């Protein structure tokens, strides 16, 4: 394990710093600045350096967090959920098969309204063969369980997302996943600007919330009859309908504090004469933006908020700009026909 890439985070960051690093270490640095109480993850390629970096800052005493080594991703999500329910600001991370192994524990974090944050370094699932490289199968599996999901294009965005995800989780009281593309971003060295610690603290204050309290006994996740179960689902659905506006508010605060603007959907060159636009997300957006420097006849619709999916905003963008041809660029392939967005 190398300490050197994380050394910049061993001391307080007092002013904006321009630097370079890979996406995984940028995530580790951003998480460090949010001052988590518990970090619990199982290493899996291409996520590994994110938790290695966090173990460095904990070992150096920069971060006063419990760094918990567990035997599997299922153990990681179980421990993380329990820690978050007990009141700890909690972070975990995974990829690919590890995300699948977490499946049993993911709905509980939603049902208990826990502001847990998770980073996914997007990697293919092992079908038909083992692959450690980038793909978007995570969009097909577990995306409908109720976790918020935001997607980053580059290293700067994934660093910012580590901070923004805490803001979103704790504002919405729903767990949040932030995603970057495996190897393309996780292992790419890129420029970024770090935010001063004091600014991050202003954006991510630790607020009182519902927690398991032994002095006030109650039941969390107990069995209920169908009528009460559906009432609970309806309550979750009602709360989830507020999330996109809460995301917008968090992004507006982030812009106010840092000058960096984020939106649920971002657009480029939609007034092009061909009335044609690509629609994609993640690092592929950067490819299209680069390609557009020599090809002015197309535009780009870049999805940042993948769940909840901003259907109405996307429809309005297409209609208001008179887009006649929309080219969807995907990195996942359903073997059973068409998928929802």
mmCIF file of C-alpha atoms in Angstrom:
data_model
loop_
_atom_site.group_PDB
_atom_site.id
_atom_site.type_symbol
_atom_site.label_atom_id
_atom_site.label_comp_id
_atom_site.label_asym_id
_atom_site.label_seq_id
_atom_site.Cartn_x
_atom_site.Cartn_y
_atom_site.Cartn_z
ATOM 1 C CA UNK A 1 0.000 0.000 0.000
ATOM 2 C CA UNK A 2 1.359 3.411 -0.953
ATOM 3 C CA UNK A 3 0.948 6.361 1.408
ATOM 4 C CA UNK A 4 2.310 8.937 -1.032
ATOM 5 C CA UNK A 5 -0.839 9.631 -3.110
ATOM 6 C CA UNK A 6 -2.841 10.401 0.051
ATOM 7 C CA UNK A 7 -0.197 12.529 1.771
ATOM 8 C CA UNK A 8 -1.892 15.745 0.661
ATOM 9 C CA UNK A 9 -4.874 14.796 2.850
ATOM 10 C CA UNK A 10 -2.822 14.066 5.996
ATOM 11 C CA UNK A 11 -3.032 17.720 7.036
ATOM 12 C CA UNK A 12 -5.818 20.263 7.020
ATOM 13 C CA UNK A 13 -6.528 21.743 3.594
ATOM 14 C CA UNK A 14 -6.811 25.461 4.263
ATOM 15 C CA UNK A 15 -7.218 26.803 0.722
ATOM 16 C CA UNK A 16 -8.114 25.460 -2.733
ATOM 17 C CA UNK A 17 -5.310 23.252 -4.036
ATOM 18 C CA UNK A 18 -4.768 22.320 -7.672
ATOM 19 C CA UNK A 19 -3.280 18.850 -7.949
ATOM 20 C CA UNK A 20 -3.423 15.586 -9.903
ATOM 21 C CA UNK A 21 -4.406 12.085 -8.816
ATOM 22 C CA UNK A 22 -6.380 9.037 -9.870
ATOM 23 C CA UNK A 23 -10.118 8.882 -9.327
ATOM 24 C CA UNK A 24 -10.001 6.369 -6.482
ATOM 25 C CA UNK A 25 -7.634 8.497 -4.401
ATOM 26 C CA UNK A 26 -9.734 11.568 -5.169
ATOM 27 C CA UNK A 27 -12.719 9.714 -3.721
ATOM 28 C CA UNK A 28 -10.722 8.752 -0.633
ATOM 29 C CA UNK A 29 -9.722 12.382 -0.166
ATOM 30 C CA UNK A 30 -13.241 13.706 -0.579
ATOM 31 C CA UNK A 31 -14.595 11.143 1.873
ATOM 32 C CA UNK A 32 -11.840 12.073 4.348
ATOM 33 C CA UNK A 33 -12.949 15.699 4.267
ATOM 34 C CA UNK A 34 -16.559 14.761 5.095
ATOM 35 C CA UNK A 35 -15.320 13.316 8.408
ATOM 36 C CA UNK A 36 -17.022 9.890 8.422
ATOM 37 C CA UNK A 37 -17.342 8.001 11.694
ATOM 38 C CA UNK A 38 -17.211 4.518 10.141
ATOM 39 C CA UNK A 39 -15.594 3.186 6.959
ATOM 40 C CA UNK A 40 -16.384 -0.422 6.131
ATOM 41 C CA UNK A 41 -15.632 -2.049 2.790
ATOM 42 C CA UNK A 42 -14.154 -5.132 1.190
ATOM 43 C CA UNK A 43 -11.568 -4.451 -1.549
ATOM 44 C CA UNK A 44 -12.473 -5.383 -5.106
ATOM 45 C CA UNK A 45 -10.940 -4.255 -8.399
ATOM 46 C CA UNK A 46 -11.234 -1.498 -9.615
ATOM 47 C CA UNK A 47 -12.426 0.084 -6.353
ATOM 48 C CA UNK A 48 -9.514 -0.984 -4.143
ATOM 49 C CA UNK A 49 -7.398 2.185 -3.867
ATOM 50 C CA UNK A 50 -10.352 4.169 -2.527
ATOM 51 C CA UNK A 51 -10.450 2.151 0.681
ATOM 52 C CA UNK A 52 -6.665 1.743 0.748
ATOM 53 C CA UNK A 53 -6.381 5.524 0.690
ATOM 54 C CA UNK A 54 -8.872 5.855 3.518
ATOM 55 C CA UNK A 55 -6.962 3.293 5.570
ATOM 56 C CA UNK A 56 -3.868 5.487 5.094
ATOM 57 C CA UNK A 57 -5.508 8.620 6.478
ATOM 58 C CA UNK A 58 -6.998 6.684 9.401
ATOM 59 C CA UNK A 59 -3.613 5.087 10.159
ATOM 60 C CA UNK A 60 -1.919 8.499 10.062
ATOM 61 C CA UNK A 61 -4.429 9.864 12.566
ATOM 62 C CA UNK A 62 -5.821 12.456 10.153
ATOM 63 C CA UNK A 63 -9.259 10.834 10.278
ATOM 64 C CA UNK A 64 -10.732 9.728 13.598
ATOM 65 C CA UNK A 65 -12.907 7.016 12.109
ATOM 66 C CA UNK A 66 -13.408 3.330 12.744
ATOM 67 C CA UNK A 67 -11.915 1.512 9.749
ATOM 68 C CA UNK A 68 -13.546 -1.911 9.769
ATOM 69 C CA UNK A 69 -12.104 -4.815 7.784
ATOM 70 C CA UNK A 70 -14.722 -7.438 6.988
ATOM 71 C CA UNK A 71 -14.752 -10.764 5.182
ATOM 72 C CA UNK A 72 -17.102 -9.929 2.306
ATOM 73 C CA UNK A 73 -19.244 -7.273 0.666
ATOM 74 C CA UNK A 74 -22.370 -8.673 2.308
ATOM 75 C CA UNK A 75 -20.674 -8.163 5.660
ATOM 76 C CA UNK A 76 -19.654 -4.654 4.569
ATOM 77 C CA UNK A 77 -23.205 -3.539 3.741
ATOM 78 C CA UNK A 78 -24.573 -5.219 6.881
ATOM 79 C CA UNK A 79 -22.019 -3.532 9.130
ATOM 80 C CA UNK A 80 -22.398 -0.195 7.345
ATOM 81 C CA UNK A 81 -26.178 -0.267 7.667
ATOM 82 C CA UNK A 82 -25.978 -1.082 11.368
ATOM 83 C CA UNK A 83 -23.402 1.646 12.000
ATOM 84 C CA UNK A 84 -25.477 4.211 10.127
ATOM 85 C CA UNK A 85 -28.603 3.171 12.038
ATOM 86 C CA UNK A 86 -26.685 3.736 15.275
ATOM 87 C CA UNK A 87 -25.977 7.321 14.203
ATOM 88 C CA UNK A 88 -22.569 7.066 12.513
ATOM 89 C CA UNK A 89 -21.776 8.871 9.269
ATOM 90 C CA UNK A 90 -20.808 5.818 7.240
ATOM 91 C CA UNK A 91 -19.069 5.144 3.920
ATOM 92 C CA UNK A 92 -18.600 1.963 1.917
ATOM 93 C CA UNK A 93 -17.482 1.122 -1.614
ATOM 94 C CA UNK A 94 -17.681 -1.760 -4.050
ATOM 95 C CA UNK A 95 -17.814 -2.882 -7.684
ATOM 96 C CA UNK A 96 -19.292 -5.582 -9.897
ATOM 97 C CA UNK A 97 -19.642 -8.949 -8.107
ATOM 98 C CA UNK A 98 -19.266 -7.205 -4.766
ATOM 99 C CA UNK A 99 -22.312 -5.063 -5.528
ATOM 100 C CA UNK A 100 -24.252 -8.235 -6.326
ATOM 101 C CA UNK A 101 -23.165 -9.801 -3.044
ATOM 102 C CA UNK A 102 -24.459 -6.722 -1.199
ATOM 103 C CA UNK A 103 -27.954 -7.151 -2.652
ATOM 104 C CA UNK A 104 -29.556 -8.659 0.445
ATOM 105 C CA UNK A 105 -28.635 -5.649 2.576
ATOM 106 C CA UNK A 106 -29.391 -2.815 0.145
ATOM 107 C CA UNK A 107 -33.193 -2.509 0.623
ATOM 108 C CA UNK A 108 -32.874 -2.229 4.403
ATOM 109 C CA UNK A 109 -30.879 1.001 4.175
ATOM 110 C CA UNK A 110 -33.697 2.484 2.075
ATOM 111 C CA UNK A 111 -36.518 1.264 4.290
ATOM 112 C CA UNK A 112 -34.821 2.571 7.410
ATOM 113 C CA UNK A 113 -34.140 5.937 5.699
ATOM 114 C CA UNK A 114 -30.405 5.776 6.379
ATOM 115 C CA UNK A 115 -28.056 8.424 4.885
ATOM 116 C CA UNK A 116 -25.383 5.886 3.981
ATOM 117 C CA UNK A 117 -23.009 6.691 1.098
ATOM 118 C CA UNK A 118 -21.378 4.215 -1.258
ATOM 119 C CA UNK A 119 -18.956 4.552 -4.160
ATOM 120 C CA UNK A 120 -19.207 2.146 -7.086
ATOM 121 C CA UNK A 121 -16.330 1.845 -9.512
ATOM 122 C CA UNK A 122 -18.323 0.565 -12.476
ATOM 123 C CA UNK A 123 -17.107 -2.797 -13.751
ATOM 124 C CA UNK A 124 -18.668 -5.595 -15.794
ATOM 125 C CA UNK A 125 -20.362 -8.539 -14.141
ATOM 126 C CA UNK A 126 -18.777 -11.926 -14.788
ATOM 127 C CA UNK A 127 -20.925 -12.991 -17.735
ATOM 128 C CA UNK A 128 -20.081 -14.699 -20.021
ATOM 129 C CA UNK A 129 -16.525 -14.506 -18.637
ATOM 130 C CA UNK A 130 -14.568 -12.769 -15.907
ATOM 131 C CA UNK A 131 -13.976 -9.107 -16.735
ATOM 132 C CA UNK A 132 -12.497 -6.423 -14.509
ATOM 133 C CA UNK A 133 -13.040 -3.635 -17.035
ATOM 134 C CA UNK A 134 -15.682 -0.961 -17.291
ATOM 135 C CA UNK A 135 -19.334 -1.665 -18.034
ATOM 136 C CA UNK A 136 -22.676 -0.417 -16.722
ATOM 137 C CA UNK A 137 -24.431 -3.567 -15.540
ATOM 138 C CA UNK A 138 -24.992 -1.821 -12.208
ATOM 139 C CA UNK A 139 -27.718 0.135 -14.038
ATOM 140 C CA UNK A 140 -29.622 -3.128 -14.599
ATOM 141 C CA UNK A 141 -29.303 -4.615 -11.127
ATOM 142 C CA UNK A 142 -30.459 -3.089 -7.833
ATOM 143 C CA UNK A 143 -31.091 0.351 -9.344
ATOM 144 C CA UNK A 144 -34.803 0.140 -8.469
ATOM 145 C CA UNK A 145 -34.317 -0.520 -4.749
ATOM 146 C CA UNK A 146 -34.536 3.167 -3.814
ATOM 147 C CA UNK A 147 -30.911 4.274 -3.512
ATOM 148 C CA UNK A 148 -30.081 7.658 -4.996
ATOM 149 C CA UNK A 149 -27.494 7.280 -7.796
ATOM 150 C CA UNK A 150 -25.344 10.045 -9.293
ATOM 151 C CA UNK A 151 -22.752 9.502 -12.016
ATOM 152 C CA UNK A 152 -19.422 11.291 -12.542
ATOM 153 C CA UNK A 153 -17.629 12.036 -15.800
ATOM 154 C CA UNK A 154 -14.082 12.666 -14.557
ATOM 155 C CA UNK A 155 -11.802 12.784 -11.514
ATOM 156 C CA UNK A 156 -12.893 16.269 -10.445
ATOM 157 C CA UNK A 157 -16.515 15.204 -10.531
ATOM 158 C CA UNK A 158 -15.958 12.007 -8.551
ATOM 159 C CA UNK A 159 -14.066 13.964 -5.859
ATOM 160 C CA UNK A 160 -16.925 16.450 -5.683
ATOM 161 C CA UNK A 161 -19.462 13.604 -5.690
ATOM 162 C CA UNK A 162 -17.885 12.113 -2.566
ATOM 163 C CA UNK A 163 -18.859 15.331 -0.782
ATOM 164 C CA UNK A 164 -22.108 15.985 -2.622
ATOM 165 C CA UNK A 165 -23.354 12.453 -1.860
ATOM 166 C CA UNK A 166 -23.131 13.107 1.875
ATOM 167 C CA UNK A 167 -25.110 16.319 1.406
ATOM 168 C CA UNK A 168 -27.761 14.511 -0.652
ATOM 169 C CA UNK A 169 -28.003 11.480 1.652
ATOM 170 C CA UNK A 170 -28.405 13.552 4.790
ATOM 171 C CA UNK A 171 -30.851 15.988 3.177
ATOM 172 C CA UNK A 172 -33.053 13.252 1.701
ATOM 173 C CA UNK A 173 -32.536 10.546 4.338
ATOM 174 C CA UNK A 174 -32.050 8.026 1.561
ATOM 175 C CA UNK A 175 -28.751 6.234 0.896
ATOM 176 C CA UNK A 176 -26.735 7.492 -2.072
ATOM 177 C CA UNK A 177 -24.439 5.736 -4.521
ATOM 178 C CA UNK A 178 -21.973 7.765 -6.553
ATOM 179 C CA UNK A 179 -20.443 6.077 -9.564
ATOM 180 C CA UNK A 180 -17.368 6.511 -11.705
ATOM 181 C CA UNK A 181 -16.241 4.302 -14.568
ATOM 182 C CA UNK A 182 -13.775 1.613 -13.571
ATOM 183 C CA UNK A 183 -10.173 2.134 -14.766
ATOM 184 C CA UNK A 184 -11.239 4.941 -17.132
ATOM 185 C CA UNK A 185 -11.698 7.215 -14.099
ATOM 186 C CA UNK A 186 -10.716 5.069 -11.108
ATOM 187 C CA UNK A 187 -7.127 4.665 -12.349
ATOM 188 C CA UNK A 188 -6.696 7.734 -14.583
ATOM 189 C CA UNK A 189 -4.502 10.580 -13.333
ATOM 190 C CA UNK A 190 -6.325 13.860 -13.964
ATOM 191 C CA UNK A 191 -6.311 17.438 -12.746
ATOM 192 C CA UNK A 192 -8.605 18.502 -9.931
ATOM 193 C CA UNK A 193 -9.018 21.300 -7.416
ATOM 194 C CA UNK A 194 -9.443 20.355 -3.758
ATOM 195 C CA UNK A 195 -11.905 22.213 -1.545
ATOM 196 C CA UNK A 196 -10.747 23.687 1.790
ATOM 197 C CA UNK A 197 -11.776 21.596 4.801
ATOM 198 C CA UNK A 198 -13.682 24.496 6.338
ATOM 199 C CA UNK A 199 -15.873 24.783 3.238
ATOM 200 C CA UNK A 200 -16.585 21.038 3.251
ATOM 201 C CA UNK A 201 -17.564 21.247 6.928
ATOM 202 C CA UNK A 202 -20.030 24.032 6.160
ATOM 203 C CA UNK A 203 -21.632 21.913 3.460
ATOM 204 C CA UNK A 204 -21.708 18.686 5.488
ATOM 205 C CA UNK A 205 -22.573 19.516 9.112
ATOM 206 C CA UNK A 206 -23.531 16.522 11.212
ATOM 207 C CA UNK A 207 -27.247 16.924 11.896
ATOM 208 C CA UNK A 208 -29.484 15.128 14.391
ATOM 209 C CA UNK A 209 -31.600 12.360 12.866
ATOM 210 C CA UNK A 210 -33.464 9.202 13.793
ATOM 211 C CA UNK A 211 -31.141 6.539 15.223
ATOM 212 C CA UNK A 212 -31.379 3.327 17.206
ATOM 213 C CA UNK A 213 -31.359 4.480 20.821
ATOM 214 C CA UNK A 214 -31.227 1.828 23.581
ATOM 215 C CA UNK A 215 -32.728 4.347 26.011
ATOM 216 C CA UNK A 216 -35.816 4.561 23.774
ATOM 217 C CA UNK A 217 -36.619 0.964 22.800
ATOM 218 C CA UNK A 218 -38.379 0.400 19.488
ATOM 219 C CA UNK A 219 -38.592 -2.026 16.594
ATOM 220 C CA UNK A 220 -36.642 -1.481 13.373
ATOM 221 C CA UNK A 221 -37.453 -3.751 10.453
ATOM 222 C CA UNK A 222 -39.859 -6.005 12.336
ATOM 223 C CA UNK A 223 -42.471 -8.114 10.586
ATOM 224 C CA UNK A 224 -45.758 -6.379 9.683
ATOM 225 C CA UNK A 225 -49.008 -7.413 8.007
ATOM 226 C CA UNK A 226 -49.624 -6.533 4.330
ATOM 227 C CA UNK A 227 -51.761 -3.479 5.121
ATOM 228 C CA UNK A 228 -49.042 -1.868 7.242
ATOM 229 C CA UNK A 229 -46.366 -2.958 4.782
ATOM 230 C CA UNK A 230 -48.095 -1.133 1.924
ATOM 231 C CA UNK A 231 -48.526 1.946 4.107
ATOM 232 C CA UNK A 232 -44.781 1.927 4.654
ATOM 233 C CA UNK A 233 -44.106 1.547 0.923
ATOM 234 C CA UNK A 234 -46.461 4.433 0.177
ATOM 235 C CA UNK A 235 -44.616 6.607 2.696
ATOM 236 C CA UNK A 236 -41.290 5.753 1.063
ATOM 237 C CA UNK A 237 -42.700 6.572 -2.368
ATOM 238 C CA UNK A 238 -44.031 9.917 -1.166
ATOM 239 C CA UNK A 239 -40.651 10.817 0.322
ATOM 240 C CA UNK A 240 -38.797 9.630 -2.779
ATOM 241 C CA UNK A 241 -40.851 11.991 -4.943
ATOM 242 C CA UNK A 242 -39.152 14.901 -3.149
ATOM 243 C CA UNK A 243 -35.604 13.744 -3.800
ATOM 244 C CA UNK A 244 -34.883 15.373 -7.172
ATOM 245 C CA UNK A 245 -35.703 18.822 -5.794
ATOM 246 C CA UNK A 246 -33.586 18.075 -2.720
ATOM 247 C CA UNK A 247 -30.721 17.085 -5.030
ATOM 248 C CA UNK A 248 -31.091 20.393 -6.857
ATOM 249 C CA UNK A 249 -30.881 22.271 -3.550
ATOM 250 C CA UNK A 250 -27.718 20.403 -2.535
ATOM 251 C CA UNK A 251 -26.144 21.116 -5.927
ATOM 252 C CA UNK A 252 -27.063 24.803 -5.634
ATOM 253 C CA UNK A 253 -25.401 24.997 -2.217
ATOM 254 C CA UNK A 254 -22.329 23.248 -3.619
ATOM 255 C CA UNK A 255 -22.115 25.839 -6.401
ATOM 256 C CA UNK A 256 -22.524 28.682 -3.905
ATOM 257 C CA UNK A 257 -19.631 27.371 -1.801
ATOM 258 C CA UNK A 258 -17.240 26.196 -4.532
ATOM 259 C CA UNK A 259 -18.229 27.889 -7.782
ATOM 260 C CA UNK A 260 -18.613 24.474 -9.472
ATOM 261 C CA UNK A 261 -22.051 23.941 -10.977
ATOM 262 C CA UNK A 262 -23.844 20.612 -11.119
ATOM 263 C CA UNK A 263 -27.325 19.769 -12.381
ATOM 264 C CA UNK A 264 -29.505 16.682 -12.669
ATOM 265 C CA UNK A 265 -28.973 16.866 -16.434
ATOM 266 C CA UNK A 266 -26.381 18.946 -18.275
ATOM 267 C CA UNK A 267 -26.588 19.978 -21.915
ATOM 268 C CA UNK A 268 -24.150 21.060 -24.616
ATOM 269 C CA UNK A 269 -24.744 22.593 -28.067
ATOM 270 C CA UNK A 270 -28.429 21.690 -28.317
ATOM 271 C CA UNK A 271 -29.066 24.564 -30.721
ATOM 272 C CA UNK A 272 -27.147 22.695 -33.432
ATOM 273 C CA UNK A 273 -28.684 22.807 -36.932
ATOM 274 C CA UNK A 274 -29.189 19.040 -37.209
ATOM 275 C CA UNK A 275 -31.461 18.919 -34.139
ATOM 276 C CA UNK A 276 -29.514 15.815 -33.116
ATOM 277 C CA UNK A 277 -28.142 15.008 -29.669
ATOM 278 C CA UNK A 278 -26.303 12.213 -27.952
ATOM 279 C CA UNK A 279 -27.601 11.148 -24.531
ATOM 280 C CA UNK A 280 -25.220 9.366 -22.178
ATOM 281 C CA UNK A 281 -23.488 9.623 -18.807
ATOM 282 C CA UNK A 282 -20.185 8.999 -17.063
ATOM 283 C CA UNK A 283 -16.838 9.169 -18.834
ATOM 284 C CA UNK A 284 -18.475 8.668 -22.219
ATOM 285 C CA UNK A 285 -19.797 12.226 -21.890
ATOM 286 C CA UNK A 286 -16.217 13.476 -21.917
ATOM 287 C CA UNK A 287 -15.540 11.533 -25.117
ATOM 288 C CA UNK A 288 -18.499 13.195 -26.823
ATOM 289 C CA UNK A 289 -17.527 16.658 -25.557
ATOM 290 C CA UNK A 290 -14.025 16.172 -27.007
ATOM 291 C CA UNK A 291 -15.422 14.853 -30.282
ATOM 292 C CA UNK A 292 -17.799 17.829 -30.535
ATOM 293 C CA UNK A 293 -14.881 20.273 -30.771
ATOM 294 C CA UNK A 294 -14.568 19.163 -34.413
ATOM 295 C CA UNK A 295 -18.186 18.142 -34.974
ATOM 296 C CA UNK A 296 -20.471 21.079 -34.269
ATOM 297 C CA UNK A 297 -23.589 19.539 -35.808
ATOM 298 C CA UNK A 298 -24.577 17.499 -32.749
ATOM 299 C CA UNK A 299 -25.337 18.203 -29.106
ATOM 300 C CA UNK A 300 -25.071 16.293 -25.847
ATOM 301 C CA UNK A 301 -27.507 15.551 -23.042
ATOM 302 C CA UNK A 302 -25.474 14.321 -20.073
ATOM 303 C CA UNK A 303 -27.311 12.471 -17.303
ATOM 304 C CA UNK A 304 -25.908 13.067 -13.828
ATOM 305 C CA UNK A 305 -28.832 11.969 -11.625
ATOM 306 C CA UNK A 306 -29.522 8.378 -12.678
ATOM 307 C CA UNK A 307 -31.845 7.552 -9.778
ATOM 308 C CA UNK A 308 -34.342 8.993 -9.265
ATOM 309 C CA UNK A 309 -34.364 9.410 -13.041
ATOM 310 C CA UNK A 310 -35.343 12.974 -14.039
ATOM 311 C CA UNK A 311 -37.927 11.985 -16.676
ATOM 312 C CA UNK A 312 -39.779 15.292 -16.715
ATOM 313 C CA UNK A 313 -36.619 17.359 -16.976
ATOM 314 C CA UNK A 314 -35.336 15.210 -19.835
ATOM 315 C CA UNK A 315 -38.647 15.484 -21.685
ATOM 316 C CA UNK A 316 -38.652 19.263 -21.278
ATOM 317 C CA UNK A 317 -35.079 19.577 -22.571
ATOM 318 C CA UNK A 318 -35.911 17.522 -25.670
ATOM 319 C CA UNK A 319 -39.136 19.425 -26.391
ATOM 320 C CA UNK A 320 -37.812 22.922 -25.653
ATOM 321 C CA UNK A 321 -34.811 22.417 -27.938
ATOM 322 C CA UNK A 322 -36.734 20.711 -30.722
ATOM 323 C CA UNK A 323 -34.497 17.643 -30.666
ATOM 324 C CA UNK A 324 -35.553 15.342 -33.499
ATOM 325 C CA UNK A 325 -32.911 12.618 -33.206
ATOM 326 C CA UNK A 326 -31.672 11.294 -29.855
ATOM 327 C CA UNK A 327 -28.740 8.874 -29.923
ATOM 328 C CA UNK A 328 -28.463 6.841 -26.708
ATOM 329 C CA UNK A 329 -24.954 5.661 -25.851
ATOM 330 C CA UNK A 330 -25.065 2.727 -23.414
ATOM 331 C CA UNK A 331 -22.527 0.418 -21.773
ATOM 332 C CA UNK A 332 -24.924 -2.282 -20.647
ATOM 333 C CA UNK A 333 -26.792 -4.926 -22.593
ATOM 334 C CA UNK A 334 -29.998 -6.468 -21.332
ATOM 335 C CA UNK A 335 -30.319 -10.055 -22.469
ATOM 336 C CA UNK A 336 -34.110 -9.840 -22.137
ATOM 337 C CA UNK A 337 -35.009 -6.932 -24.390
ATOM 338 C CA UNK A 338 -35.349 -3.225 -23.713
ATOM 339 C CA UNK A 339 -34.585 -1.689 -20.332
ATOM 340 C CA UNK A 340 -36.117 1.335 -18.634
ATOM 341 C CA UNK A 341 -33.767 4.357 -18.483
#
